[in-house]
Short mmCIF file of C-alpha atoms in Angstrom, two decimals:
data_model
loop_
_atom_site.label_atom_id
_atom_site.label_comp_id
_atom_site.label_asym_id
_atom_site.label_seq_id
_atom_site.Cartn_x
_atom_site.Cartn_y
_atom_site.Cartn_z
CA UNK A 439 8.76 45.02 19.60
CA UNK A 440 5.07 44.61 19.18
CA UNK A 441 3.37 47.35 17.44
CA UNK A 442 0.35 49.18 19.20
CA UNK A 443 -3.15 47.60 17.29
CA UNK A 444 -6.55 48.86 18.00
CA UNK A 445 -8.38 47.73 20.94
CA UNK A 446 -11.26 46.51 18.95
CA UNK A 447 -9.02 43.88 17.90
CA UNK A 448 -6.57 43.51 20.43
CA UNK A 449 -8.60 40.23 21.66
CA UNK A 450 -6.64 39.07 18.94
CA UNK A 451 -2.90 38.05 18.22
CA UNK A 452 -0.87 41.53 18.60
CA UNK A 453 0.18 40.41 14.89
CA UNK A 454 1.17 42.81 12.00
CA UNK A 455 -1.92 40.89 10.29
CA UNK A 456 -4.25 42.22 13.27
CA UNK A 457 -2.93 46.07 12.90
CA UNK A 458 -3.74 45.94 9.08
CA UNK A 459 -7.05 43.93 8.69
CA UNK A 460 -10.16 45.75 6.91
CA UNK A 461 -12.98 44.76 8.74
CA UNK A 462 -13.80 44.86 12.88
CA UNK A 463 -16.92 43.60 12.88
CA UNK A 464 -17.71 42.19 16.24
CA UNK A 465 -20.00 38.76 15.77
CA UNK A 466 -23.06 38.29 18.89
CA UNK A 467 -21.92 36.27 21.98
CA UNK A 468 -24.24 32.94 21.24
CA UNK A 469 -27.11 33.73 24.25
CA UNK A 470 -30.49 31.67 24.67
CA UNK A 471 -31.32 28.69 22.18
CA UNK A 472 -30.84 28.66 18.68
CA UNK A 473 -31.93 25.70 15.83
CA UNK A 474 -30.38 25.17 12.13
CA UNK A 475 -29.55 22.92 9.53
CA UNK A 476 -25.98 22.59 10.15
CA UNK A 477 -23.68 23.59 13.94
CA UNK A 478 -20.12 24.67 13.03
CA UNK A 479 -17.41 24.41 15.75
CA UNK A 480 -14.60 27.29 15.08
CA UNK A 481 -14.26 30.32 13.49
CA UNK A 482 -10.84 29.67 11.29
CA UNK A 483 -10.67 28.50 7.46
CA UNK A 484 -12.16 24.94 8.10
CA UNK A 485 -15.08 26.19 9.77
CA UNK A 486 -16.21 29.39 7.57
CA UNK A 487 -15.10 28.15 3.63
CA UNK A 488 -17.49 24.75 5.08
CA UNK A 489 -19.78 27.66 6.85
CA UNK A 490 -20.17 29.59 3.32
CA UNK A 491 -20.20 26.43 1.38
CA UNK A 492 -23.14 24.47 2.80
CA UNK A 493 -24.59 28.44 2.88
CA UNK A 494 -24.23 28.55 -1.07
CA UNK A 495 -26.58 25.28 -0.82
CA UNK A 496 -29.09 26.70 0.65
CA UNK A 497 -28.52 24.85 4.52
CA UNK A 498 -29.26 27.39 7.78
CA UNK A 499 -25.45 27.41 9.03
CA UNK A 500 -23.68 27.84 13.12
CA UNK A 501 -20.59 29.02 13.02
CA UNK A 502 -19.72 29.55 16.67
CA UNK A 503 -15.76 30.48 17.94
CA UNK A 504 -13.82 30.14 21.33
CA UNK A 505 -12.07 33.81 20.17
CA UNK A 506 -12.48 36.33 16.91
CA UNK A 507 -13.17 35.21 13.71
CA UNK A 508 -9.38 33.53 12.53
CA UNK A 509 -8.24 33.58 15.80
CA UNK A 510 -5.90 31.06 15.30
CA UNK A 511 -4.13 29.99 12.82
CA UNK A 512 -5.93 30.57 10.31
CA UNK A 513 -5.16 33.90 10.90
CA UNK A 514 -1.59 34.27 11.92
CA UNK A 515 0.14 31.75 9.38
CA UNK A 516 3.06 33.00 5.98
CA UNK A 517 0.08 33.86 4.06
CA UNK A 518 1.41 31.18 1.66
CA UNK A 519 -0.69 29.36 -0.30
CA UNK A 520 1.09 26.29 -2.73
CA UNK A 521 0.26 23.22 -4.36
CA UNK A 522 2.39 21.43 -1.55
CA UNK A 523 0.09 19.14 -0.26
CA UNK A 524 1.18 17.74 3.10
CA UNK A 525 0.47 14.13 3.19
CA UNK A 526 1.32 13.98 -0.44
CA UNK A 527 3.28 10.02 -0.40
CA UNK A 528 1.19 8.81 2.68
CA UNK A 529 -1.49 9.26 0.51
CA UNK A 530 -0.68 8.00 -2.32
CA UNK A 531 0.24 4.55 -0.87
CA UNK A 532 -3.18 4.86 1.24
CA UNK A 533 -5.78 5.79 -1.02
CA UNK A 534 -4.03 3.89 -3.84
CA UNK A 535 -6.27 0.10 -2.48
CA UNK A 536 -9.50 2.22 -3.22
CA UNK A 537 -8.82 4.16 -6.53
CA UNK A 538 -5.99 2.17 -8.39
CA UNK A 539 -4.76 4.28 -11.05
CA UNK A 540 -6.78 7.43 -10.09
CA UNK A 541 -4.73 7.81 -6.71
CA UNK A 542 -1.70 10.62 -9.47
CA UNK A 543 -4.42 11.99 -10.46
CA UNK A 544 -6.89 12.25 -7.69
CA UNK A 545 -3.93 14.12 -5.81
CA UNK A 546 -2.19 16.18 -8.65
CA UNK A 547 -5.76 17.72 -8.40
CA UNK A 548 -6.42 18.31 -5.13
CA UNK A 549 -3.22 20.33 -4.87
CA UNK A 550 -4.94 22.73 -6.69
CA UNK A 551 -7.95 22.93 -5.62
CA UNK A 552 -7.36 24.52 -3.10
CA UNK A 553 -6.16 27.93 -5.35
CA UNK A 554 -9.30 27.50 -7.69
CA UNK A 555 -11.77 28.15 -4.56
CA UNK A 556 -9.86 30.83 -3.09
CA UNK A 557 -10.22 32.91 -6.14
CA UNK A 558 -13.79 32.02 -6.65
CA UNK A 559 -14.35 33.26 -3.43
CA UNK A 560 -12.21 35.87 -3.73
CA UNK A 561 -13.86 37.98 -6.86
CA UNK A 562 -17.23 36.15 -6.22
CA UNK A 563 -17.53 38.65 -3.31
CA UNK A 564 -14.47 40.74 -3.55
CA UNK A 565 -12.98 40.19 -0.38
CA UNK A 566 -9.37 42.46 -0.27
CA UNK A 567 -6.90 40.63 0.77
CA UNK A 568 -3.54 42.21 -1.23
CA UNK A 569 -3.95 38.83 -3.74
CA UNK A 570 -0.57 38.57 -5.61
CA UNK A 571 0.18 35.38 -7.79
CA UNK A 572 3.80 34.16 -7.79
CA UNK A 573 5.90 32.32 -5.72
CA UNK A 574 10.05 30.07 -4.82
CA UNK A 575 10.71 27.28 -4.01
CA UNK A 576 13.92 27.93 -3.31
CA UNK A 577 16.86 25.05 -3.67
CA UNK A 578 19.99 25.20 -1.00
CA UNK A 579 21.51 21.31 -2.47
CA UNK A 580 22.11 19.62 -5.10
CA UNK A 581 19.38 17.18 -3.37
CA UNK A 582 16.82 19.94 -3.58
CA UNK A 583 17.39 20.77 -6.84
CA UNK A 584 17.23 16.81 -8.12
CA UNK A 585 13.37 16.81 -6.54
CA UNK A 586 12.48 20.40 -8.17
CA UNK A 587 13.06 18.89 -11.95
CA UNK A 588 10.77 16.52 -10.45
CA UNK A 589 7.96 18.29 -10.25
CA UNK A 590 8.34 20.45 -13.36
CA UNK A 591 8.67 17.51 -15.16
CA UNK A 592 5.07 17.11 -13.82
CA UNK A 593 4.20 19.98 -14.11
CA UNK A 594 4.52 19.71 -17.59
CA UNK A 595 3.15 16.34 -18.76
CA UNK A 596 0.14 17.90 -17.41
CA UNK A 597 0.21 21.39 -19.42
CA UNK A 598 1.12 23.27 -16.15
CA UNK A 599 4.54 23.86 -18.36
CA UNK A 600 3.12 27.91 -18.82
CA UNK A 601 2.94 28.58 -15.44
CA UNK A 602 6.60 27.12 -13.87
CA UNK A 603 10.30 27.46 -14.78
CA UNK A 604 13.12 25.92 -13.16
CA UNK A 605 15.78 28.88 -11.93
CA UNK A 606 19.66 28.01 -11.80
CA UNK A 607 21.67 30.09 -9.32
CA UNK A 608 22.13 33.21 -11.36
CA UNK A 609 18.18 33.28 -12.77
CA UNK A 610 17.01 33.47 -9.24
CA UNK A 611 19.70 36.12 -8.20
CA UNK A 612 17.46 38.14 -10.05
CA UNK A 613 14.31 37.60 -8.33
CA UNK A 614 15.84 37.19 -5.22
CA UNK A 615 18.76 39.32 -3.35
CA UNK A 616 19.95 36.36 -1.97
CA UNK A 617 23.13 34.44 -1.63
CA UNK A 618 21.56 31.11 0.13
CA UNK A 619 19.98 29.53 -2.79
CA UNK A 620 21.55 27.25 -6.27
CA UNK A 621 18.42 27.20 -7.76
CA UNK A 622 14.52 27.37 -7.35
CA UNK A 623 11.15 26.60 -9.09
CA UNK A 624 9.47 29.15 -9.73
CA UNK A 625 5.33 29.17 -10.61
CA UNK A 626 2.46 31.13 -11.49
CA UNK A 627 0.09 28.77 -9.48
CA UNK A 628 1.09 29.56 -6.32
CA UNK A 629 -0.09 32.28 -4.52
CA UNK A 630 -0.24 34.58 -1.39
CA UNK A 631 -2.07 37.09 1.10
CA UNK A 632 -4.06 38.06 3.22
CA UNK A 633 -4.80 35.76 5.52
CA UNK A 634 -6.68 37.15 8.47
CA UNK A 635 -8.88 39.39 6.38
CA UNK A 636 -9.59 36.26 3.58
CA UNK A 637 -10.64 34.85 7.06
CA UNK A 638 -12.97 37.87 7.05
CA UNK A 639 -13.60 38.47 4.38
CA UNK A 640 -15.08 34.91 4.15
CA UNK A 641 -17.18 35.48 7.15
CA UNK A 642 -18.58 38.23 5.86
CA UNK A 643 -19.57 36.10 2.44
CA UNK A 644 -21.22 33.22 4.85
CA UNK A 645 -22.84 36.04 6.64
CA UNK A 646 -24.28 38.01 4.10
CA UNK A 647 -25.77 34.28 3.59
CA UNK A 648 -27.09 33.74 5.65
CA UNK A 649 -25.55 32.41 8.06
CA UNK A 650 -24.90 32.75 11.83
CA UNK A 651 -21.61 33.11 13.81
CA UNK A 652 -21.16 33.52 17.39
CA UNK A 653 -17.62 35.03 19.39
CA UNK A 654 -17.08 35.06 22.58
CA UNK A 655 -18.70 32.05 22.85
CA UNK A 656 -17.11 28.45 23.24
CA UNK A 657 -18.16 25.10 23.46
CA UNK A 658 -18.35 23.15 26.68
CA UNK A 659 -20.49 20.07 25.26
CA UNK A 660 -21.11 18.02 22.27
CA UNK A 661 -24.65 16.55 22.67
CA UNK A 662 -24.67 13.51 20.51
CA UNK A 663 -28.03 11.86 19.32
CA UNK A 664 -30.71 11.85 18.09
CA UNK A 665 -30.79 15.16 19.15
CA UNK A 666 -27.65 16.75 17.99
CA UNK A 667 -26.69 19.74 20.09
CA UNK A 668 -23.90 22.78 21.04
CA UNK A 669 -23.86 23.94 24.33
CA UNK A 670 -22.49 27.41 25.35
CA UNK A 671 -22.06 28.82 28.63
CA UNK A 672 -24.70 30.93 27.75
CA UNK A 673 -26.98 29.15 25.00
CA UNK A 674 -27.48 26.13 22.94
CA UNK A 675 -27.80 25.03 18.63
CA UNK A 676 -29.68 22.55 18.22
CA UNK A 677 -28.98 20.90 14.48
CA UNK A 678 -29.86 18.27 12.04
CA UNK A 679 -26.00 17.36 11.66
CA UNK A 680 -22.70 18.90 13.85
CA UNK A 681 -18.69 19.84 12.70
CA UNK A 682 -16.39 20.23 14.27
CA UNK A 683 -13.74 22.21 12.76
CA UNK A 684 -11.43 23.07 16.01
CA UNK A 685 -8.22 22.19 14.85
CA UNK A 686 -5.04 21.96 17.47
CA UNK A 687 -7.07 25.18 19.71
CA UNK A 688 -10.27 22.61 21.12
CA UNK A 689 -10.51 19.82 23.85
CA UNK A 690 -13.48 18.24 23.03
CA UNK A 691 -14.25 14.70 22.23
CA UNK A 692 -10.98 13.39 23.65
CA UNK A 693 -12.25 9.73 24.14
CA UNK A 694 -11.20 9.36 19.93
CA UNK A 695 -9.16 12.44 19.08
CA UNK A 696 -6.79 12.08 21.88
CA UNK A 697 -3.24 11.38 20.71
CA UNK A 698 -4.64 12.00 17.25
CA UNK A 699 -3.88 15.96 16.54
CA UNK A 700 -0.20 18.11 18.13
CA UNK A 701 0.44 21.71 18.69
CA UNK A 702 3.84 23.11 16.48
CA UNK A 703 4.63 26.03 17.40
CA UNK A 704 5.47 29.12 14.08
CA UNK A 705 7.25 32.45 15.08
CA UNK A 706 6.53 35.08 12.52
CA UNK A 707 8.29 38.27 12.60
CA UNK A 708 7.31 41.09 10.72
CA UNK A 709 10.12 44.73 9.84
CA UNK A 710 9.33 47.60 9.60
CA UNK A 711 8.44 48.68 6.05
CA UNK A 712 11.88 49.25 3.84
CA UNK A 713 10.91 51.30 0.96
CA UNK A 714 13.00 51.22 -1.78
CA UNK A 715 14.49 47.57 -0.52
CA UNK A 716 11.64 45.73 -0.94
CA UNK A 717 11.93 46.14 -5.36
CA UNK A 718 16.18 45.22 -4.38
CA UNK A 719 15.67 42.00 -1.96
CA UNK A 720 12.67 41.36 -3.62
CA UNK A 721 12.01 42.75 -6.90
CA UNK A 722 8.98 39.85 -8.63
CA UNK A 723 7.11 40.32 -5.17
CA UNK A 724 7.54 36.53 -5.11
CA UNK A 725 6.75 34.31 -1.85
CA UNK A 726 9.37 31.89 -1.35
CA UNK A 727 9.66 28.59 0.68
CA UNK A 728 12.83 25.99 0.25
CA UNK A 729 13.70 22.62 0.15
CA UNK A 730 14.20 21.61 4.09
CA UNK A 731 11.85 19.52 5.99
CA UNK A 732 12.33 22.13 8.81
CA UNK A 733 12.08 25.57 6.27
CA UNK A 734 12.21 29.29 6.50
CA UNK A 735 9.37 30.99 4.55
CA UNK A 736 8.90 34.55 3.72
CA UNK A 737 7.07 37.62 1.54
CA UNK A 738 6.68 40.83 1.68
CA UNK A 739 3.21 42.70 2.66
CA UNK A 740 1.34 45.26 0.54
CA UNK A 741 2.85 48.52 2.57
CA UNK A 742 6.54 47.21 2.00
CA UNK A 743 7.75 45.25 4.74
CA UNK A 744 9.42 41.52 4.40
CA UNK A 745 6.97 39.15 6.29
CA UNK A 746 9.62 36.04 7.75
CA UNK A 747 9.04 33.04 9.75
CA UNK A 748 10.38 29.59 10.58
CA UNK A 749 12.51 27.37 12.37
CA UNK A 750 8.71 25.36 13.78
CA UNK A 751 9.04 23.79 17.38
CA UNK A 752 7.41 21.15 18.25
CA UNK A 753 7.57 20.62 21.82
CA UNK A 754 4.23 22.38 21.33
CA UNK A 755 5.44 25.69 23.49
CA UNK A 756 5.70 28.69 22.25
CA UNK A 757 9.53 30.00 22.28
CA UNK A 758 10.02 33.33 24.68
CA UNK A 759 12.04 35.18 21.98
CA UNK A 760 10.16 35.28 18.49
CA UNK A 761 12.55 38.59 16.79
CA UNK A 762 15.48 37.06 18.57
CA UNK A 763 15.61 33.33 16.50
CA UNK A 764 14.44 34.84 13.82
CA UNK A 765 16.26 37.85 12.88
CA UNK A 766 20.21 35.76 12.58
CA UNK A 767 17.57 33.73 9.53
CA UNK A 768 16.87 37.02 7.76
CA UNK A 769 19.98 39.01 8.06
CA UNK A 770 21.63 35.27 6.04
CA UNK A 771 18.80 35.44 4.07
CA UNK A 772 19.31 38.85 2.62
CA UNK A 773 22.30 40.09 4.17
CA UNK A 774 21.61 43.79 2.98
CA UNK A 775 19.01 43.32 5.71
CA UNK A 776 21.57 43.41 8.45
CA UNK A 777 19.70 45.80 12.31
CA UNK A 778 16.47 45.87 10.10
CA UNK A 779 14.15 47.05 12.65
CA UNK A 780 11.59 44.51 13.29
CA UNK A 781 8.14 45.73 13.95
CA UNK A 782 5.92 43.01 15.15
CA UNK A 783 6.26 38.92 15.98
CA UNK A 784 3.96 35.94 17.09
CA UNK A 785 3.77 32.58 16.98
CA UNK A 786 1.09 30.86 15.50
CA UNK A 787 0.58 27.20 16.19
CA UNK A 788 0.23 23.99 13.80
CA UNK A 789 -1.96 21.19 13.88
CA UNK A 790 0.40 18.15 13.28
CA UNK A 791 -0.79 14.68 12.63
CA UNK A 792 2.21 12.12 12.35
CA UNK A 793 1.43 11.34 8.75
CA UNK A 794 0.42 14.69 7.90
CA UNK A 795 -2.82 12.84 6.20
CA UNK A 796 -5.87 15.29 7.12
CA UNK A 797 -7.82 13.58 9.61
CA UNK A 798 -12.56 13.32 8.67
CA UNK A 799 -14.08 10.89 9.88
CA UNK A 800 -17.80 10.99 11.97
CA UNK A 801 -17.46 10.72 16.48
CA UNK A 802 -21.51 9.46 15.62
CA UNK A 803 -23.71 9.90 13.14
CA UNK A 804 -24.43 13.17 13.13
CA UNK A 805 -21.26 15.04 13.77
CA UNK A 806 -18.28 15.11 11.82
CA UNK A 807 -15.29 16.72 12.38
CA UNK A 808 -12.00 18.12 10.00
CA UNK A 809 -8.59 18.61 11.48
CA UNK A 810 -4.65 18.85 10.92
CA UNK A 811 -3.21 20.32 7.61
CA UNK A 812 0.53 19.88 9.09
CA UNK A 813 1.68 23.33 8.10
CA UNK A 814 0.08 23.73 4.37
CA UNK A 815 -4.34 24.90 6.03
CA UNK A 816 -4.53 27.69 3.45
CA UNK A 817 -5.35 25.79 0.69
CA UNK A 818 -6.20 22.45 2.86
CA UNK A 819 -8.87 23.78 3.88
CA UNK A 820 -10.39 24.70 1.28
CA UNK A 821 -10.29 22.45 -0.16
CA UNK A 822 -11.31 20.25 2.90
CA UNK A 823 -14.94 22.52 3.85
CA UNK A 824 -16.00 21.62 0.33
CA UNK A 825 -15.24 17.93 0.74
CA UNK A 826 -17.58 18.24 3.89
CA UNK A 827 -20.04 20.51 2.93
CA UNK A 828 -20.43 17.74 0.23
CA UNK A 829 -20.79 15.18 2.62
CA UNK A 830 -22.95 16.87 4.91
CA UNK A 831 -25.50 17.38 1.78
CA UNK A 832 -24.68 13.33 1.08
CA UNK A 833 -22.16 13.62 -1.65
CA UNK A 834 -19.12 11.56 0.23
CA UNK A 835 -16.88 9.87 -2.14
CA UNK A 836 -13.62 12.69 -1.79
CA UNK A 837 -14.64 12.13 2.65
CA UNK A 838 -15.02 7.96 2.33
CA UNK A 839 -11.30 8.54 0.24
CA UNK A 840 -10.27 10.13 2.90
CA UNK A 841 -12.20 9.08 6.24
CA UNK A 842 -10.55 5.62 5.07
CA UNK A 843 -6.92 7.11 5.15
CA UNK A 844 -5.59 5.16 8.63
CA UNK A 845 -4.06 7.91 11.33
CA UNK A 846 -1.36 6.62 14.24
CA UNK A 847 -3.18 7.40 17.78
CA UNK A 848 -0.79 8.28 20.21
CA UNK A 849 -1.15 7.16 23.58
CA UNK A 850 -1.08 9.62 26.44
CA UNK A 851 -1.22 12.62 23.78
CA UNK A 852 -0.39 15.17 25.89
CA UNK A 853 2.55 13.22 27.46
CA UNK A 854 3.62 11.76 24.67
CA UNK A 855 2.66 13.47 21.14
CA UNK A 856 5.03 16.30 21.22
CA UNK A 857 8.08 14.69 22.74
CA UNK A 858 7.93 12.07 19.62
CA UNK A 859 6.87 14.66 16.90
CA UNK A 860 9.95 16.56 18.37
CA UNK A 861 11.99 13.58 17.87
CA UNK A 862 10.48 12.72 15.08
CA UNK A 863 11.45 15.89 13.18
CA UNK A 864 15.15 15.54 14.46
CA UNK A 865 15.55 12.14 12.76
CA UNK A 866 14.43 14.74 9.58
CA UNK A 867 16.96 17.02 10.21
CA UNK A 868 19.84 14.43 10.04
CA UNK A 869 18.57 13.48 6.70
CA UNK A 870 18.53 16.34 5.53
CA UNK A 871 21.65 17.02 6.16
CA UNK A 872 22.56 13.17 4.01
CA UNK A 873 20.54 14.31 1.22
#
């Protein structure tokens, strides 16, 4: 089922992204002692984006990654960059006390900031990552259409009228050869891209600015105090400040972080190249996801494959047969693809926060953390990378806004966290049938 990949990239997931990456650079393992201004733990989007931001501000940065750059969710996700900010309603409630009537403007601007950062960075550093514009948020029932109408009205009011368009069933049929949807919101500001190539391109950009990058270097300990440090099996990074940016993949600082974030496993497949069928089923080459709580999402790759994901598993355990689970969804969405070969399948662990608000905070005076994007990581990680860089260089306004949010910490998190998430999603799936 999974096609072979080059041996130089075999340490990464055997995915379509790994098989089509642009950069096979292997960064060294940390050995000996290194001294920098900021040590960043985690070589995904949060870590790499923060490294670029800090290096652009003139700081000496080191990124240390257990596996390879982009090894986790940053290099395995659906590749969609959308303004559907996770936890926006919870943010609005909690942040209103601090921001007052400005909270709505703050959240609206936040929705699109990640798009701006990504597009500017791709242009500035010449990153090749199959960047495309255009997205459909697709409705499957009348209640979904009401939500899309409300969002379109807000976008119109805020001057995005030339970038959004509400489509009825007939109009959707001109964009997708699918019987599923009764309407959609077309959004030309939203993006889709090859996330692993973006992450690797940003790592290359950070490195060109003087950042040190270390792979295959698991952090065993964070040293707090007046002289903070990051310790690995073969080395040590001494820094003025440390940023823990490992999201759901690390097991560090359990006393403060355990029970705050949990893994949900998403499955993704890609078909064989579809040839003329690609333009037939998706003539405008749009990314798509639907309005359900547990949704399907898909887009076309640069070489004309359908990349399709969905059915998040909140148990925290991988599916044994991702292709078997997603094939019926593909064929239901696009009957013309019945029996199409599926050449790649892989899983993606997403860091889920109970209230869906990204978690930003400090573990001690000079050790910071940033995590928890609940399935909206590409755009959000870049927003948070900018906020963390601002905070580490003395501008704390946005950081304090997020750090002031209250989060649920589940006792016995490793035991109870995922069962509670699964129960919560069952509840929302029941609500989906009623709305």
